[in-house]
C-alpha cells in the first residue's frame, strides 16, 4: 500500500497580508463525502473505484483504519483509489485510529452490516464540543443490534441480523444518517430515516449506495427509505466538489477584495451561503464551470447569520464568515446552533484586532477597519483556516501554528492561494 502524503505535524504557516486573490481555484473532492464513500467499500466483496478523492490527512487516517479490517488499497493516480474488501479479517476499529478522526465512527454501521459484529472505539472528546454518538447507537439498537460499551469500545453484534424499522433522529446528524444508511442497505426489510440529514454529501452518498445495488428513495429529503437487499456490488464513483472548501475560498476572495473563479463549485450546494454573501455586498455568480466571486461594493455589509443543518448556513463556514464580518461596516451577530464550542477562533482573531464578544452561543461582531498580523494558534480545522484568511487581509505578517489541522481538510492550500497572488509559506517548527 502506497500513500502519497506528507502531512507535517510540526509545521507552521507564514502569511504576508495585504495581497488580493485573483484568478482561479480548482475545488477538490469533498472530504465529507470521501470519508463515508470509502467506508462503504466494506459493504461489498467487489472492487470499488473512487475518483476525485482529495489528498488529505483525514482520508489517510481513514485508509489506515480500513487497512486494519483487511481492505486492500491501491492508488491508481493521486486522486483515484481502488479498494477491495474481499476478505474482512477483523471487525475491530482500534482507539489509536479512531481517536484521530471522529468520522471513523462510520465504520460501525458498515462492519455490523457486513460481518454481524463490530467493535469500534468511542471517538472520545473533540475540540468543538461533546459530539456524542448516542443517536448512531440507539438507531442500531432499534434495528436489533445488541450493543454494550466496554473499556471505551462500542461492542455491537446481531445474532439474527439487522431488521429495518422507522428511525426518527431527534436532531439532524450527518454521519449518523450515513452510518444507519450503511446498516440499513443490507438489513432485512424496510428502514425509514425520519429527520435525516439532507446535505449534498448525504444525497451523493445515497447515489453511491444505489450504484452498488441498494434500494433507496428520498435521498436529499428529510425522509429516506431503504429497502434492504442481500448483497451489494462494486462500482466506480466520483466524489463531488467540496462545498466547504469552495465557501472558504469565496470568503478569502471577498476579504482581500479580489476576484476568483471557484472552478467546479456547484452554486446550488451553497445557496444559502452565497445568498448571504450577496447581501453582504459580495457577488457570487453561477458560471458554467463554477462560481465567480468578487466584491460588488467597497464596503462589506454586516449580515447576521445562524448556523443550521442543510439547507441552512453551514457550521463548517461559520469561523470563516466571522472573519468577513469582523471587517464589515457595522455590527452583526453570529449564532452557532450545531456545536457548543465552536468559537475558539475568536480569541485568536481578537489578537489580530477583531472586535468580537461572545454571549453564549452568539458572537457579536463589531466591524473594524483592519486586522493586524500576529502569531496565532489553530485549534480545529475550520478555526485554522479562518486564521489563514485573517492573515491574508491583515497588515503585516501572520504566523499560524499547529498546521496539521489544516491538512485534515484543505488540499494544497498554500499552492492554491499563492497561485492567486497570496504570499503564504509553510515552515518546519
Ligand atoms: C458532520 C461533518 C462536519 C459538520 C457536521 C455538521 C463529516 C465527516 N463531518 O459531522 O464537518 O460540521 O456534520 O454539519 O461529514 N449529535 C448527538 N448525538 C449523535 C450524533 C450527533 O448529540 O449521536 C449532535 C452533535 O453533537 C451535534 C449535532 O448532533 O451537536 C450535529 O452533529 P452531526 O451532524 O452528527 O456532525 P458530524 O456528522 O459529526
XYZ file of C-alpha atoms and ligand atoms in Angstrom:
468
model
C 0.000 0.000 0.000
C 1.444 3.337 -1.017
C 0.346 6.674 0.426
C 1.298 9.895 -1.297
C 1.022 12.057 1.755
C 3.371 14.323 3.631
C 1.365 15.929 6.378
C 3.650 17.841 8.702
C 2.706 17.535 12.332
C 5.195 20.220 13.326
C 4.689 22.892 10.747
C 3.506 26.456 10.729
C 2.378 28.874 8.048
C 3.726 32.365 7.434
C 1.356 34.730 5.653
C 2.256 38.179 4.377
C -1.047 40.039 4.386
C -2.447 42.589 2.008
C -2.368 40.701 -1.287
C -5.543 40.377 -3.325
C -6.608 36.947 -4.553
C -7.234 36.959 -8.296
C -7.594 34.104 -10.756
C -8.978 30.575 -10.493
C -9.000 27.998 -7.727
C -9.841 24.415 -8.543
C -12.047 22.932 -5.839
C -11.036 19.424 -4.691
C -13.289 16.456 -3.940
C -15.438 16.747 -0.812
C -13.810 15.372 2.329
C -17.203 14.835 3.930
C -18.286 12.583 1.074
C -14.944 10.845 0.524
C -14.920 9.523 4.111
C -18.297 7.688 4.098
C -17.810 6.670 0.453
C -14.514 4.902 1.230
C -16.101 3.217 4.263
C -18.890 1.883 2.010
C -16.296 -0.384 0.357
C -16.715 -2.606 3.437
C -20.259 -3.386 2.276
C -19.143 -5.415 -0.744
C -16.513 -8.020 -1.544
C -16.143 -6.483 -5.013
C -13.607 -3.891 -6.075
C -14.586 -0.231 -5.750
C -13.041 2.593 -7.750
C -13.158 6.150 -6.385
C -12.285 9.208 -8.421
C -11.597 12.783 -7.338
C -10.637 11.667 -3.809
C -8.997 14.632 -2.043
C -5.416 14.143 -0.888
C -5.996 14.919 2.796
C -4.774 13.753 6.190
C -8.314 12.671 7.160
C -8.512 10.425 4.087
C -5.134 8.931 5.001
C -6.328 8.289 8.567
C -9.430 6.556 7.277
C -7.464 4.388 4.838
C -5.186 3.309 7.678
C -8.269 2.282 9.641
C -9.757 0.370 6.679
C -6.437 -1.458 6.269
C -6.915 -2.810 9.837
C -10.003 -4.673 8.597
C -8.129 -6.192 5.636
C -9.278 -3.768 2.946
C -6.742 -3.670 0.101
C -5.954 -0.137 -1.001
C -4.274 0.853 -4.246
C -3.721 4.303 -5.662
C -4.298 4.493 -9.392
C -3.235 8.155 -9.507
C -3.114 10.799 -6.823
C -6.916 11.183 -6.734
C -8.066 7.743 -7.862
C -8.272 4.841 -5.462
C -9.152 1.180 -5.850
C -10.403 -0.531 -2.693
C -11.184 -4.181 -2.212
C -12.718 -5.546 0.970
C -12.883 -9.140 -0.337
C -11.584 -10.573 2.919
C -12.546 -8.826 6.117
C -10.107 -10.263 8.648
C -11.061 -8.081 11.613
C -14.106 -6.058 12.671
C -12.249 -4.118 15.339
C -11.586 -0.384 14.992
C -8.786 0.357 17.495
C -8.642 3.503 19.622
C -5.354 4.709 18.123
C -7.005 5.015 14.712
C -10.467 6.224 15.732
C -9.203 8.950 18.097
C -7.580 10.777 15.165
C -10.886 11.424 13.488
C -14.428 11.325 14.748
C -15.796 10.292 11.336
C -14.201 6.864 11.957
C -17.470 6.031 13.739
C -18.845 5.461 10.201
C -17.263 2.008 10.193
C -19.719 0.869 12.886
C -22.727 0.664 10.565
C -20.709 -0.833 7.708
C -18.985 -3.516 9.803
C -22.153 -4.642 11.508
C -23.929 -4.839 8.147
C -21.148 -6.883 6.552
C -19.911 -9.004 9.475
C -22.771 -9.010 12.007
C -20.317 -7.818 14.650
C -18.263 -4.713 15.231
C -16.016 -3.396 17.970
C -15.355 0.298 17.493
C -13.550 2.610 19.860
C -15.647 5.523 21.077
C -14.317 8.612 19.293
C -13.908 10.468 22.571
C -13.820 14.199 23.130
C -13.499 16.691 20.347
C -12.287 20.253 20.342
C -15.566 21.652 19.040
C -17.898 20.041 21.563
C -19.026 16.783 23.093
C -20.350 15.415 19.773
C -21.905 12.192 21.071
C -22.628 9.104 19.025
C -25.682 8.117 21.088
C -28.011 8.549 18.096
C -25.937 6.157 15.984
C -26.046 3.579 18.776
C -29.750 3.978 19.526
C -30.661 3.558 15.855
C -28.646 0.340 15.547
C -30.303 -0.991 18.715
C -33.720 -0.270 17.194
C -32.632 -2.355 14.211
C -31.903 -5.277 16.545
C -28.207 -4.893 17.380
C -27.024 -5.803 20.876
C -24.712 -3.033 21.948
C -22.595 -2.561 25.035
C -19.891 -0.103 25.942
C -16.846 -1.851 27.364
C -13.441 -0.340 28.079
C -14.066 2.613 25.821
C -15.297 0.462 22.951
C -18.732 0.071 21.373
C -19.325 -3.670 21.057
C -22.142 -4.488 18.662
C -23.468 -7.767 17.382
C -26.539 -9.091 15.651
C -27.093 -12.789 16.135
C -30.156 -12.687 13.892
C -29.061 -9.872 11.570
C -30.432 -6.343 11.437
C -34.094 -5.637 10.719
C -35.420 -2.483 9.106
C -37.672 -0.149 11.114
C -38.636 3.521 11.449
C -35.874 5.627 12.998
C -36.574 9.221 13.996
C -33.491 11.318 14.691
C -34.260 13.948 17.373
C -31.550 16.169 15.872
C -30.156 16.091 12.364
C -26.927 14.114 12.288
C -24.856 13.828 9.122
C -22.619 10.881 9.963
C -25.483 9.346 11.987
C -27.630 9.305 8.839
C -24.753 7.863 6.791
C -23.950 5.230 9.398
C -27.512 3.954 9.561
C -27.829 4.062 5.770
C -24.959 1.571 5.633
C -26.574 -0.619 8.272
C -29.947 -0.493 6.506
C -28.906 -1.294 2.926
C -28.139 -4.902 3.889
C -30.813 -5.261 6.624
C -33.984 -7.350 6.377
C -36.985 -5.298 5.310
C -37.550 -1.575 5.098
C -35.905 1.201 7.137
C -37.224 4.755 7.188
C -34.907 7.501 8.413
C -37.017 10.398 9.642
C -35.401 13.811 10.144
C -32.488 12.512 8.085
C -29.646 14.822 7.040
C -30.226 16.475 3.642
C -26.663 17.651 2.991
C -25.465 17.277 -0.638
C -22.826 14.834 0.633
C -25.553 12.612 2.111
C -27.531 12.754 -1.130
C -24.416 11.855 -3.143
C -23.643 9.071 -0.665
C -27.100 7.575 -1.304
C -26.295 7.773 -5.007
C -23.128 5.744 -4.410
C -25.056 3.106 -2.438
C -27.655 2.945 -5.207
C -24.877 2.384 -7.763
C -23.785 -0.538 -5.563
C -27.291 -2.009 -5.824
C -29.003 -0.550 -2.757
C -32.673 0.382 -2.909
C -33.013 3.917 -1.571
C -35.626 6.608 -2.142
C -35.937 10.101 -0.691
C -32.215 10.970 -0.755
C -31.793 14.717 -0.294
C -35.066 14.952 1.675
C -35.673 14.556 5.400
C -37.207 11.087 4.995
C -35.042 8.413 3.403
C -36.470 4.955 2.780
C -34.180 1.960 2.371
C -35.326 -1.462 1.321
C -32.685 -3.984 2.350
C -31.042 -6.203 -0.271
C -28.997 -9.406 0.137
C -25.760 -8.112 -1.318
C -24.138 -5.122 -2.953
C -21.708 -4.996 -5.855
C -18.651 -2.936 -6.722
C -18.874 0.260 -8.720
C -16.991 3.346 -9.875
C -17.830 6.637 -8.204
C -16.697 10.237 -8.455
C -16.578 12.419 -5.335
C -18.470 15.737 -5.702
C -16.632 19.051 -5.207
C -16.055 20.228 -1.644
C -18.569 22.986 -0.963
C -16.889 23.938 2.316
C -13.534 24.369 0.596
C -15.296 26.482 -2.055
C -17.027 28.628 0.576
C -13.709 29.112 2.361
C -12.030 30.454 -0.787
C -15.077 32.620 -1.520
C -14.513 34.381 1.793
C -10.750 34.619 1.248
C -11.507 36.319 -2.090
C -14.045 38.676 -0.513
C -11.830 39.837 2.353
C -8.882 40.544 0.037
C -11.160 42.386 -2.404
C -10.102 40.129 -5.259
C -11.892 38.182 -7.969
C -11.701 34.395 -8.159
C -13.455 31.713 -10.163
C -14.120 28.729 -7.919
C -13.747 26.016 -10.528
C -16.132 23.026 -10.215
C -18.019 24.642 -7.335
C -21.748 23.873 -7.502
C -23.728 27.006 -6.643
C -26.794 25.001 -5.618
C -24.814 23.185 -2.902
C -24.186 26.502 -1.143
C -27.248 28.570 -1.995
C -27.931 29.988 1.478
C -24.262 30.837 1.943
C -23.908 32.576 -1.414
C -27.160 34.469 -0.831
C -25.770 35.725 2.481
C -22.533 36.838 0.808
C -24.607 38.610 -1.802
C -26.398 40.585 0.915
C -23.001 41.446 2.366
C -22.036 43.040 -0.961
C -20.114 40.109 -2.435
C -21.208 38.926 -5.873
C -21.309 35.162 -6.335
C -22.205 34.441 -9.936
C -23.055 30.985 -11.160
C -20.947 30.176 -14.246
C -20.836 27.124 -16.486
C -17.681 25.759 -14.808
C -18.013 27.164 -11.303
C -18.842 30.274 -9.301
C -17.224 33.696 -9.799
C -16.737 35.672 -6.584
C -15.852 39.361 -6.254
C -16.713 42.352 -4.107
C -19.532 44.357 -5.658
C -19.242 47.278 -3.276
C -16.390 48.934 -1.449
C -17.884 48.142 1.973
C -18.733 44.767 3.430
C -22.249 44.967 4.900
C -22.889 43.414 8.306
C -25.271 40.469 7.861
C -26.194 38.316 10.866
C -26.402 34.554 10.466
C -27.334 31.423 12.383
C -25.861 28.051 11.543
C -28.325 25.272 10.743
C -28.388 21.854 9.096
C -28.577 21.927 5.289
C -30.007 23.881 3.501
C -29.198 26.449 6.234
C -25.919 28.282 6.762
C -23.209 25.610 7.270
C -21.488 25.435 10.637
C -18.322 24.498 8.741
C -18.240 28.030 7.254
C -19.064 29.920 10.442
C -15.458 30.629 11.501
C -14.508 31.879 8.039
C -17.622 34.058 7.851
C -16.724 35.575 11.222
C -13.531 36.954 9.639
C -15.563 38.581 6.866
C -17.934 40.152 9.374
C -15.012 41.361 11.508
C -14.215 43.709 8.597
C -17.819 44.763 7.905
C -19.120 48.288 8.044
C -21.136 47.775 11.267
C -22.212 45.095 13.735
C -23.564 41.627 13.124
C -24.313 38.563 15.200
C -23.263 35.014 14.513
C -25.170 32.249 16.254
C -23.734 28.734 16.330
C -26.587 26.261 16.713
C -24.863 22.982 15.817
C -21.812 22.715 18.064
C -21.484 24.177 21.547
C -17.800 25.060 21.459
C -17.109 26.374 18.015
C -15.854 29.893 18.773
C -12.240 29.042 19.501
C -11.052 31.147 16.568
C -12.488 34.266 18.227
C -9.835 34.901 20.910
C -7.189 34.439 18.225
C -8.986 36.846 15.856
C -9.189 39.318 18.747
C -5.380 39.136 18.951
C -5.358 40.308 15.346
C -7.533 43.304 16.180
C -11.063 41.927 15.660
C -13.760 43.288 17.984
C -15.914 40.304 18.914
C -17.684 39.368 22.137
C -19.246 36.012 22.878
C -22.646 35.747 24.592
C -23.465 32.056 24.966
C -23.945 30.632 21.511
C -23.898 34.060 19.835
C -20.886 36.135 18.867
C -21.432 39.847 18.403
C -19.023 41.167 15.799
C -18.299 44.892 15.530
C -16.595 45.535 12.246
C -13.123 47.097 12.396
C -11.184 48.875 9.659
C -8.259 46.489 9.600
C -6.717 43.419 11.160
C -3.039 43.241 12.041
C -0.733 40.246 11.713
C 0.064 38.178 14.814
C 1.217 34.742 15.945
C -1.922 32.648 16.310
C -2.747 29.088 17.280
C -5.007 26.860 15.239
C -7.393 24.774 17.335
C -9.506 22.861 14.835
C -9.890 22.526 11.106
C -12.249 25.397 10.305
C -10.825 27.666 13.021
C -7.382 27.158 11.454
C -8.450 28.220 8.012
C -10.267 31.251 9.404
C -6.927 32.404 10.839
C -5.271 31.913 7.450
C -7.998 34.066 5.863
C -7.479 36.725 8.527
C -3.740 36.601 7.790
C -4.351 37.163 4.062
C -6.007 40.510 4.744
C -4.126 41.583 7.885
C -1.480 44.253 7.876
C 1.966 42.671 8.220
C 2.908 39.075 8.897
C 0.776 36.365 10.483
C 2.120 33.055 11.730
C -0.405 30.232 12.114
C 0.911 27.444 14.316
C -0.245 23.797 14.527
C -0.802 23.426 10.820
C -1.819 19.771 10.953
C -5.449 20.762 11.487
C -5.452 22.486 8.083
C -4.066 19.436 6.301
C -7.032 17.421 7.512
C -9.346 19.319 5.199
C -7.582 21.603 2.691
C -5.643 20.082 -0.171
C -2.627 22.119 -1.399
C -3.888 25.215 0.358
C -0.721 27.263 0.012
C -0.332 26.365 -3.696
C -3.948 27.320 -4.361
C -3.622 30.648 -2.534
C -0.197 31.576 -3.924
C -1.355 30.796 -7.453
C -3.876 33.630 -6.996
C -1.384 36.142 -5.655
C -1.194 35.386 -1.925
C 2.122 35.211 -0.064
C 1.894 32.107 2.039
C 4.630 29.671 3.018
C 4.900 26.646 5.198
C 7.820 26.172 7.558
C 9.041 23.495 9.914
C 8.831 24.394 13.567
C -20.608 16.285 10.067
C -19.446 16.820 9.274
C -18.911 18.079 9.939
C -20.014 19.087 10.140
C -21.223 18.456 10.833
C -22.427 19.373 10.874
C -18.496 14.822 8.300
C -17.357 13.861 8.277
N -18.415 15.780 9.233
O -20.120 15.957 11.365
O -17.895 18.614 9.085
O -19.538 20.145 10.955
O -21.621 17.261 10.142
O -22.774 19.773 9.603
O -19.401 14.738 7.496
N -25.178 14.601 17.848
C -25.529 13.968 19.009
N -25.541 12.597 19.036
C -25.199 11.846 17.955
C -24.841 12.494 16.773
C -24.826 13.889 16.747
O -25.826 14.600 20.018
O -25.222 10.607 18.061
C -25.157 16.079 17.804
C -23.736 16.635 17.690
O -23.130 16.758 18.957
C -24.012 17.979 17.051
C -25.193 17.690 16.115
O -25.786 16.497 16.613
O -24.409 18.898 18.028
C -24.838 17.505 14.661
O -23.756 16.604 14.561
P -23.509 15.682 13.292
O -24.340 16.134 12.138
O -23.615 14.264 13.705
O -21.994 16.021 12.945
P -20.981 15.020 12.314
O -21.718 14.035 11.481
O -20.035 14.521 13.337
